[in-house]
Amino acid sequence: MSGIDRERIKEIVLKSPGITTEELRQQLGVVNGTVIRTVKEIDDIEAVKTSKGYRFFPKVSDN
């Protein structure tokens, strides 16, 4: 339902591992809840909750 481009999110997170919700939101031009909800649905990205909010990292494969 959201109009966020998942491929664009993956690109941004790969270029900037550890990006915060606010930084990602600014780059995408969307509201916080939408970013967090969408990123949690993307298998290749890990959302890590910190005391200051979420940070997003590419998932590392064990292979």
Coordinates of N, CA and C in Angstrom, one line a residue:
M1 N 0.8 -1.2 0.0 CA 0.0 0.0 0.0 C 0.9 1.3 0.0
S2 N 2.0 1.2 0.7 CA 2.8 2.4 0.7 C 3.5 2.6 -0.6
G3 N 3.8 3.9 -0.9 CA 4.4 4.2 -2.2 C 5.9 4.3 -2.1
I4 N 6.5 3.6 -1.1 CA 8.0 3.7 -0.9 C 8.6 2.6 -1.8
D5 N 9.6 3.0 -2.5 CA 10.4 2.1 -3.4 C 11.3 1.3 -2.6
R6 N 11.1 0.0 -2.5 CA 11.9 -0.9 -1.7 C 13.3 -1.0 -2.2
E7 N 13.5 -0.9 -3.5 CA 14.8 -1.0 -4.1 C 15.6 0.2 -3.8
R8 N 14.9 1.4 -3.7 CA 15.6 2.6 -3.3 C 16.1 2.6 -1.9
I9 N 15.2 2.0 -1.0 CA 15.6 1.8 0.4 C 16.9 0.9 0.5
K10 N 16.9 -0.2 -0.2 CA 18.0 -1.1 -0.2 C 19.3 -0.4 -0.7
E11 N 19.2 0.4 -1.7 CA 20.3 1.2 -2.2 C 20.9 2.1 -1.2
I12 N 20.0 2.9 -0.5 CA 20.4 3.8 0.5 C 21.1 3.1 1.6
V13 N 20.5 2.0 2.1 CA 21.0 1.3 3.3 C 22.4 0.7 2.9
L14 N 22.5 0.2 1.7 CA 23.8 -0.4 1.3 C 24.9 0.7 1.3
K15 N 24.5 1.9 0.8 CA 25.5 3.0 0.7 C 25.8 3.5 2.1
S16 N 24.8 3.5 3.0 CA 25.0 4.1 4.3 C 24.6 3.2 5.4
P17 N 25.3 2.1 5.7 CA 25.0 1.2 6.8 C 24.9 1.9 8.1
G18 N 23.9 1.6 8.9 CA 23.7 2.3 10.2 C 22.9 3.6 10.1
I19 N 22.3 3.8 8.9 CA 21.5 5.0 8.7 C 20.4 5.1 9.7
T20 N 20.1 6.2 10.2 CA 19.0 6.4 11.2 C 17.6 6.5 10.4
T21 N 16.5 6.3 11.2 CA 15.2 6.5 10.6 C 15.0 7.9 10.0
E22 N 15.5 8.9 10.8 CA 15.3 10.3 10.3 C 16.1 10.5 9.1
E23 N 17.3 10.1 9.0 CA 18.1 10.3 7.7 C 17.5 9.6 6.6
L24 N 17.0 8.4 6.8 CA 16.4 7.6 5.7 C 15.1 8.3 5.3
R25 N 14.3 8.7 6.3 CA 13.1 9.4 6.0 C 13.3 10.7 5.2
Q26 N 14.3 11.4 5.5 CA 14.6 12.7 4.8 C 15.0 12.3 3.3
Q27 N 15.8 11.3 3.1 CA 16.2 10.9 1.7 C 15.0 10.5 0.9
L28 N 14.0 9.8 1.6 CA 12.9 9.3 0.8 C 11.7 10.3 0.8
G29 N 11.7 11.2 1.7 CA 10.6 12.2 1.8 C 9.3 11.6 2.3
V30 N 9.4 10.8 3.3 CA 8.1 10.1 3.9 C 8.1 10.2 5.4
V31 N 7.0 9.8 6.0 CA 6.9 9.9 7.4 C 7.5 8.7 8.1
N32 N 7.9 8.8 9.4 CA 8.7 7.8 10.1 C 8.0 6.4 10.1
G33 N 6.7 6.4 10.5 CA 6.1 5.1 10.7 C 6.1 4.3 9.4
T34 N 5.9 4.9 8.3 CA 5.9 4.3 7.0 C 7.3 3.7 6.7
V35 N 8.3 4.4 7.0 CA 9.7 3.9 6.8 C 10.0 2.6 7.6
I36 N 9.7 2.7 8.9 CA 10.0 1.6 9.8 C 9.2 0.3 9.3
R37 N 7.9 0.5 9.1 CA 7.0 -0.6 8.7 C 7.5 -1.2 7.4
T38 N 7.9 -0.4 6.4 CA 8.3 -0.9 5.1 C 9.6 -1.6 5.2
V39 N 10.6 -1.0 5.9 CA 11.9 -1.6 6.1 C 11.8 -3.0 6.8
K40 N 11.0 -3.1 7.7 CA 10.8 -4.4 8.5 C 10.3 -5.5 7.5
E41 N 9.7 -5.1 6.4 CA 9.2 -6.1 5.5 C 10.2 -6.5 4.4
I42 N 11.3 -5.8 4.4 CA 12.4 -6.1 3.4 C 13.4 -7.1 4.0
D43 N 13.5 -8.3 3.4 CA 14.3 -9.3 3.9 C 15.8 -9.0 4.0
D44 N 16.3 -8.2 3.1 CA 17.7 -7.9 3.0 C 18.2 -6.8 4.0
I45 N 17.3 -6.2 4.8 CA 17.7 -5.2 5.7 C 17.3 -5.5 7.1
E46 N 18.2 -5.2 8.0 CA 18.0 -5.5 9.4 C 17.7 -4.1 10.1
A47 N 16.6 -4.1 10.8 CA 16.2 -2.9 11.6 C 16.7 -3.1 13.1
V48 N 17.6 -2.3 13.6 CA 18.1 -2.5 14.9 C 17.6 -1.4 15.8
K49 N 16.9 -1.7 16.8 CA 16.3 -0.6 17.7 C 17.4 -0.2 18.7
T50 N 17.7 1.1 18.8 CA 18.6 1.6 19.8 C 17.9 2.6 20.7
S51 N 18.6 3.1 21.7 CA 17.9 4.0 22.6 C 17.5 5.3 21.9
K52 N 18.1 5.6 20.8 CA 17.7 6.8 20.0 C 16.9 6.5 18.8
G53 N 16.3 5.4 18.7 CA 15.5 5.0 17.6 C 16.1 3.9 16.8
Y54 N 15.6 3.7 15.6 CA 16.1 2.6 14.7 C 17.3 3.0 13.9
R55 N 18.1 2.0 13.6 CA 19.2 2.1 12.6 C 19.0 0.9 11.7
F56 N 19.4 1.2 10.5 CA 19.2 0.1 9.4 C 20.5 -0.3 8.8
F57 N 20.6 -1.6 8.7 CA 21.8 -2.2 8.2 C 21.5 -3.3 7.2
P58 N 22.4 -3.5 6.2 CA 22.2 -4.6 5.3 C 22.4 -5.9 6.0
K59 N 21.5 -6.9 5.8 CA 21.7 -8.2 6.5 C 22.9 -8.9 5.9
V60 N 23.7 -9.5 6.8 CA 24.9 -10.2 6.4 C 24.6 -11.7 6.3
S61 N 24.9 -12.3 5.2 CA 24.7 -13.7 4.9 C 25.7 -14.6 5.6
D62 N 25.4 -15.7 6.1 CA 26.3 -16.7 6.7 C 27.1 -17.5 5.7
N63 N 26.6 -17.4 4.5 CA 27.2 -18.2 3.4 C 28.6 -17.8 3.0

